[in-house]
Amino acid sequence: MKAIVLGAAAGGGFPQWNCGCRVCAMAWNGDPRAPWRTQASLAVSLDGASWTLLNASPDLGSQIRATPALWPRGERHSPIGAVILSSAEIDHVTGLLSLRERHGFDLVALPPVLDAIAANPIFAAVPARRVAASASAPITLAGGLVAELFPVPGKAPLYLEDQDPKLESEAGETAGVRISGGGRSIVYIPGCAALSDDLRASVDGADLLFFDGTLFTDDEMIRAGVGQKTGRRMGHMPIAGEDGSLAWLAGLPVARKVYIHLNNTNPALIAGSPERLMIEAAGVAVAHDGMEIEL
């Protein structure tokens, strides 16, 4: 079973096109400690012939071109057999529009996410078979993989928020994904607003966990002068702190743990930074584009 990180950054990528914060400035200036990253997505395969994508970022076209495993093997062919959506956020779904050239695949998500897709007529151009997943019910994918989606605390996409959004909803607007095959399992959770006993039960025993690493501290964007919202208000818990995700991850019975979906302001993007060293000392890695992990 192989996982390829197609993109490791949060919405906007790294460096973000309109940001000159301290972290982005290092990337713009070509500092080798801060390599560029595209927006988060993962490709998983058991047989090397059929691949399942976890989310479809706006950068999907360039990500496919950078990943030979996803190249066509015939006049009209793609090894992409399925796309699983963890939410309907813009940075998770707009890449679907890069898959509109008459190649059929399964589009799998929990009902609230599929409802958001169905409500936007632009996605009618995407020739996917839409598969509504039930929470924790197994779905068989091409190539011998089995997927289970489970709600995690989160919120509706920004463009669907009302005046008083529920920030830790578990109604299915945000999901985690467990993909299994060959006796191994990978869990992918690029967005999570809070930790819970149910969440722990959903990731226990996984061989590999990709987890939400959006912000290092909750007020990171405010302190950087590039935003007014905390991470929790955006539906992402911070890495650091007694109630942050790093302390939780360090105690999980999961063989390998990787932070993904890192915001452009996150100093953990910088190799050798105190924040990166703290994460690595806890036994957690930070994803980068092109990272491959074989189980």
Coordinates of C-alpha atoms in Angstrom, one line a residue:
M1 CA 0.0 0.0 0.0
K2 CA 1.5 3.3 -1.1
A3 CA 0.6 6.9 -0.3
I4 CA 1.8 9.9 -2.3
V5 CA 1.4 13.4 -0.9
L6 CA 0.3 15.4 -3.9
G7 CA 0.1 18.6 -1.9
A8 CA 0.8 19.5 1.7
A9 CA -0.3 23.1 2.2
A10 CA -3.6 24.5 3.3
G11 CA -5.8 26.7 1.1
G12 CA -3.7 29.2 -0.9
G13 CA -0.7 27.0 -1.0
F14 CA 2.8 27.9 0.1
P15 CA 3.9 30.6 -0.4
Q16 CA 0.4 32.1 -0.7
W17 CA 0.1 34.2 -3.9
N18 CA -0.6 37.4 -2.0
C19 CA 1.3 36.9 1.2
G20 CA 4.7 38.3 2.3
C21 CA 4.6 37.1 5.9
R22 CA 7.8 36.0 7.5
V23 CA 7.3 32.4 6.5
C24 CA 6.2 33.1 3.0
A25 CA 9.0 35.6 2.5
M26 CA 11.5 32.8 3.0
A27 CA 9.8 30.7 0.3
W28 CA 9.6 33.6 -2.1
N29 CA 13.3 34.3 -1.6
G30 CA 14.2 30.7 -2.4
D31 CA 15.4 29.7 1.0
P32 CA 15.9 25.9 0.8
R33 CA 14.5 25.5 4.3
A34 CA 11.1 26.6 3.1
P35 CA 10.3 24.7 -0.2
W36 CA 7.1 25.5 -2.0
R37 CA 4.0 23.3 -1.4
T38 CA 0.8 23.0 -3.3
Q39 CA -2.7 22.6 -1.7
A40 CA -3.3 19.4 0.3
S41 CA -4.3 16.2 -1.4
L42 CA -3.2 12.5 -1.1
A43 CA -3.1 9.6 -3.6
V44 CA -3.3 6.0 -2.3
S45 CA -3.0 2.7 -4.1
L46 CA -2.7 -0.9 -3.3
D47 CA -1.9 -2.4 -6.7
G48 CA 0.0 0.6 -8.3
A49 CA -2.5 0.5 -11.2
S50 CA -5.6 2.1 -9.7
W51 CA -5.3 5.2 -7.5
T52 CA -7.7 6.9 -5.1
L53 CA -7.4 10.6 -4.4
L54 CA -8.2 12.1 -1.1
N55 CA -9.6 15.6 -1.9
A56 CA -9.1 17.4 -5.2
S57 CA -7.2 20.6 -4.6
P58 CA -7.2 23.6 -7.0
D59 CA -3.6 22.5 -7.9
L60 CA -4.7 19.0 -9.0
G61 CA -3.7 19.5 -12.7
S62 CA -0.1 20.4 -11.8
Q63 CA 0.0 17.7 -9.1
I64 CA -1.0 15.0 -11.6
R65 CA 1.7 16.2 -14.1
A66 CA 4.3 16.0 -11.3
T67 CA 3.3 12.4 -10.3
P68 CA 4.1 9.8 -13.0
A69 CA 1.9 7.2 -11.1
L70 CA -1.1 9.3 -12.1
W71 CA -0.2 9.7 -15.8
P72 CA -2.4 8.1 -18.5
R73 CA -1.5 4.7 -20.0
G74 CA -3.4 5.0 -23.3
E75 CA -5.0 7.4 -25.6
R76 CA -7.9 8.1 -23.2
H77 CA -7.1 6.7 -19.8
S78 CA -6.4 7.6 -16.2
P79 CA -5.4 5.5 -13.2
I80 CA -7.6 7.7 -11.0
G81 CA -10.5 5.4 -10.1
A82 CA -12.0 7.4 -7.2
V83 CA -11.9 10.7 -5.4
I84 CA -12.9 10.9 -1.8
L85 CA -13.9 14.3 -0.3
S86 CA -13.4 15.1 3.4
S87 CA -15.3 18.3 3.0
A88 CA -16.7 20.7 0.5
E89 CA -14.2 23.5 1.2
I90 CA -13.0 25.3 -1.9
D91 CA -9.4 23.9 -1.5
H92 CA -10.8 20.4 -1.4
V93 CA -13.2 20.3 -4.3
T94 CA -12.3 22.8 -7.1
G95 CA -9.7 20.3 -8.5
L96 CA -12.7 18.2 -9.6
L97 CA -13.1 20.7 -12.5
S98 CA -9.7 19.5 -13.8
L99 CA -11.2 16.0 -14.1
R100 CA -14.1 16.9 -16.5
E101 CA -12.7 15.4 -19.7
R102 CA -15.0 12.4 -19.9
H103 CA -13.1 10.0 -17.6
G104 CA -15.5 8.2 -15.3
F105 CA -14.6 7.8 -11.6
D106 CA -16.3 7.4 -8.3
L107 CA -16.8 10.6 -6.2
V108 CA -17.3 9.5 -2.6
A109 CA -18.4 11.7 0.3
L110 CA -20.8 12.0 3.2
P111 CA -24.2 13.4 2.2
P112 CA -23.7 17.0 3.4
V113 CA -20.6 17.3 1.1
L114 CA -22.4 15.7 -1.9
D115 CA -25.3 18.1 -1.3
A116 CA -23.0 21.1 -1.5
I117 CA -21.5 19.7 -4.8
A118 CA -25.0 19.1 -6.2
A119 CA -26.1 22.6 -5.3
N120 CA -23.4 24.1 -7.6
P121 CA -24.2 23.5 -11.3
I122 CA -20.6 23.9 -12.4
F123 CA -19.9 20.4 -11.1
A124 CA -22.4 18.9 -13.5
A125 CA -19.6 19.0 -16.0
V126 CA -17.6 16.4 -14.0
P127 CA -18.5 12.8 -15.2
A128 CA -18.2 11.1 -11.8
R129 CA -20.5 8.6 -10.2
R130 CA -21.5 10.1 -6.9
V131 CA -21.4 7.7 -4.0
A132 CA -23.0 8.8 -0.7
A133 CA -21.1 7.2 2.1
S134 CA -22.7 6.3 5.4
A135 CA -20.7 7.0 8.5
S136 CA -18.1 4.2 9.1
A137 CA -19.7 2.0 6.5
P138 CA -17.1 0.3 4.2
I139 CA -17.0 1.2 0.5
T140 CA -15.1 -1.0 -1.9
L141 CA -12.9 1.0 -4.3
A142 CA -11.1 0.0 -7.5
G143 CA -7.7 -1.8 -7.0
G144 CA -8.7 -3.6 -3.8
L145 CA -9.0 -0.7 -1.4
V146 CA -11.8 -0.2 1.1
A147 CA -12.7 3.2 2.5
E148 CA -14.6 4.3 5.5
L149 CA -15.7 7.9 6.2
F150 CA -16.5 9.2 9.6
P151 CA -17.6 12.6 10.9
V152 CA -15.0 14.7 12.8
P153 CA -15.7 18.0 14.6
G154 CA -15.7 20.8 12.0
K155 CA -18.0 23.3 10.3
A156 CA -19.7 24.0 7.0
P157 CA -17.5 25.5 4.2
L158 CA -16.9 29.3 4.5
Y159 CA -19.2 30.0 1.5
L160 CA -22.1 28.1 3.2
E161 CA -21.7 29.7 6.7
D162 CA -24.6 31.5 8.2
Q163 CA -24.4 34.3 10.8
D164 CA -23.8 31.8 13.7
P165 CA -21.9 28.8 12.3
K166 CA -21.6 25.7 14.4
L167 CA -17.8 25.3 14.8
E168 CA -17.6 21.7 16.2
S169 CA -20.4 20.1 14.2
E170 CA -20.3 16.3 13.7
A171 CA -23.1 16.3 11.2
G172 CA -20.8 15.2 8.3
E173 CA -19.7 18.6 6.9
T174 CA -16.1 17.5 7.8
A175 CA -14.9 13.9 7.7
G176 CA -12.0 11.7 8.2
V177 CA -11.2 8.9 5.9
R178 CA -9.7 5.4 6.7
I179 CA -8.4 3.5 3.7
S180 CA -7.5 -0.1 4.1
G181 CA -5.9 -2.8 2.0
G182 CA -3.4 -5.6 2.2
G183 CA -3.8 -5.7 6.0
R184 CA -2.7 -2.0 6.3
S185 CA -4.7 1.2 6.9
I186 CA -4.2 4.9 6.4
V187 CA -6.3 7.6 8.1
Y188 CA -6.5 11.1 6.5
I189 CA -7.9 14.0 8.5
P190 CA -6.9 17.4 7.0
G191 CA -9.4 19.4 9.0
C192 CA -10.4 18.9 12.6
A193 CA -11.8 21.5 15.1
A194 CA -11.6 19.5 18.3
L195 CA -10.5 16.2 19.8
S196 CA -13.0 13.6 21.0
D197 CA -13.1 10.0 22.2
D198 CA -14.9 9.0 19.0
L199 CA -12.1 10.5 17.0
R200 CA -9.5 8.6 18.9
A201 CA -11.4 5.4 18.3
S202 CA -11.5 6.1 14.6
V203 CA -7.7 6.4 14.3
D204 CA -6.5 3.8 16.8
G205 CA -4.4 1.1 15.3
A206 CA -3.8 2.8 11.9
D207 CA -0.4 2.2 10.3
L208 CA -0.3 5.8 9.0
L209 CA -2.2 9.0 10.1
F210 CA -2.2 12.3 8.2
F211 CA -3.6 14.9 10.5
D212 CA -4.6 18.6 10.4
G213 CA -1.5 20.8 10.9
T214 CA -3.0 24.1 9.7
L215 CA -1.8 26.4 12.4
F216 CA 1.0 26.0 15.0
T217 CA -0.8 28.3 17.4
D218 CA -4.4 29.3 17.5
D219 CA -3.8 33.1 17.1
E220 CA -1.0 32.6 14.5
M221 CA -2.6 34.6 11.7
I222 CA -3.7 37.4 14.0
R223 CA -0.1 37.8 15.4
A224 CA 1.3 37.7 11.9
G225 CA -1.0 40.5 10.8
V226 CA -2.6 38.6 8.0
G227 CA -6.0 37.7 9.4
Q228 CA -8.6 38.3 12.1
K229 CA -9.7 34.7 12.8
T230 CA -8.3 32.1 15.1
G231 CA -7.6 28.6 13.9
R232 CA -10.6 27.2 15.9
R233 CA -12.9 29.8 14.3
M234 CA -11.8 28.4 10.9
G235 CA -12.4 24.8 12.0
H236 CA -8.8 23.9 12.7
M237 CA -7.3 23.2 16.1
P238 CA -3.7 24.3 16.8
I239 CA -0.7 22.1 17.0
A240 CA 0.8 23.6 20.1
G241 CA -0.5 23.9 23.7
E242 CA -1.9 21.6 26.3
D243 CA -5.1 21.1 24.3
G244 CA -3.3 21.1 21.0
S245 CA -3.1 18.2 18.6
L246 CA 0.7 17.5 19.1
A247 CA 0.2 16.3 22.7
W248 CA -2.7 14.1 21.5
L249 CA -0.8 12.7 18.6
A250 CA 2.2 11.8 20.7
G251 CA 0.1 9.4 22.8
L252 CA -1.7 7.7 19.9
P253 CA -1.1 4.0 19.2
V254 CA -0.4 4.8 15.5
A255 CA 2.8 3.7 13.8
R256 CA 3.5 6.8 11.7
K257 CA 2.0 10.3 12.1
V258 CA 2.3 13.2 9.6
Y259 CA 1.0 16.7 9.7
I260 CA -0.6 17.9 6.5
H261 CA -2.7 20.9 5.3
L262 CA -0.2 23.5 6.8
N263 CA -1.1 27.1 6.5
N264 CA 1.4 29.5 4.8
T265 CA 1.9 31.3 8.2
N266 CA 2.9 28.1 10.0
P267 CA 6.6 28.2 11.1
A268 CA 6.6 24.4 11.1
L269 CA 7.0 24.7 7.3
I270 CA 10.5 25.8 7.9
A271 CA 13.0 22.9 8.2
G272 CA 15.1 23.2 11.4
S273 CA 12.8 25.8 13.0
P274 CA 12.0 25.4 16.7
E275 CA 8.5 24.5 15.9
R276 CA 9.5 21.8 13.4
L277 CA 12.0 20.4 15.8
M278 CA 9.3 20.3 18.5
I279 CA 7.0 18.3 16.2
E280 CA 9.8 15.9 15.1
A281 CA 10.8 15.3 18.8
A282 CA 7.3 14.1 19.4
G283 CA 7.6 11.5 16.7
V284 CA 5.5 13.3 14.1
A285 CA 6.6 14.3 10.6
V286 CA 5.6 17.3 8.4
A287 CA 4.4 16.5 4.9
H288 CA 5.9 17.9 1.8
D289 CA 4.9 17.6 -1.9
G290 CA 6.0 14.3 -3.4
M291 CA 6.5 12.5 -0.1
E292 CA 5.9 8.8 -0.6
I293 CA 5.2 6.3 2.1
E294 CA 5.0 2.6 1.5
L295 CA 3.4 0.3 4.0

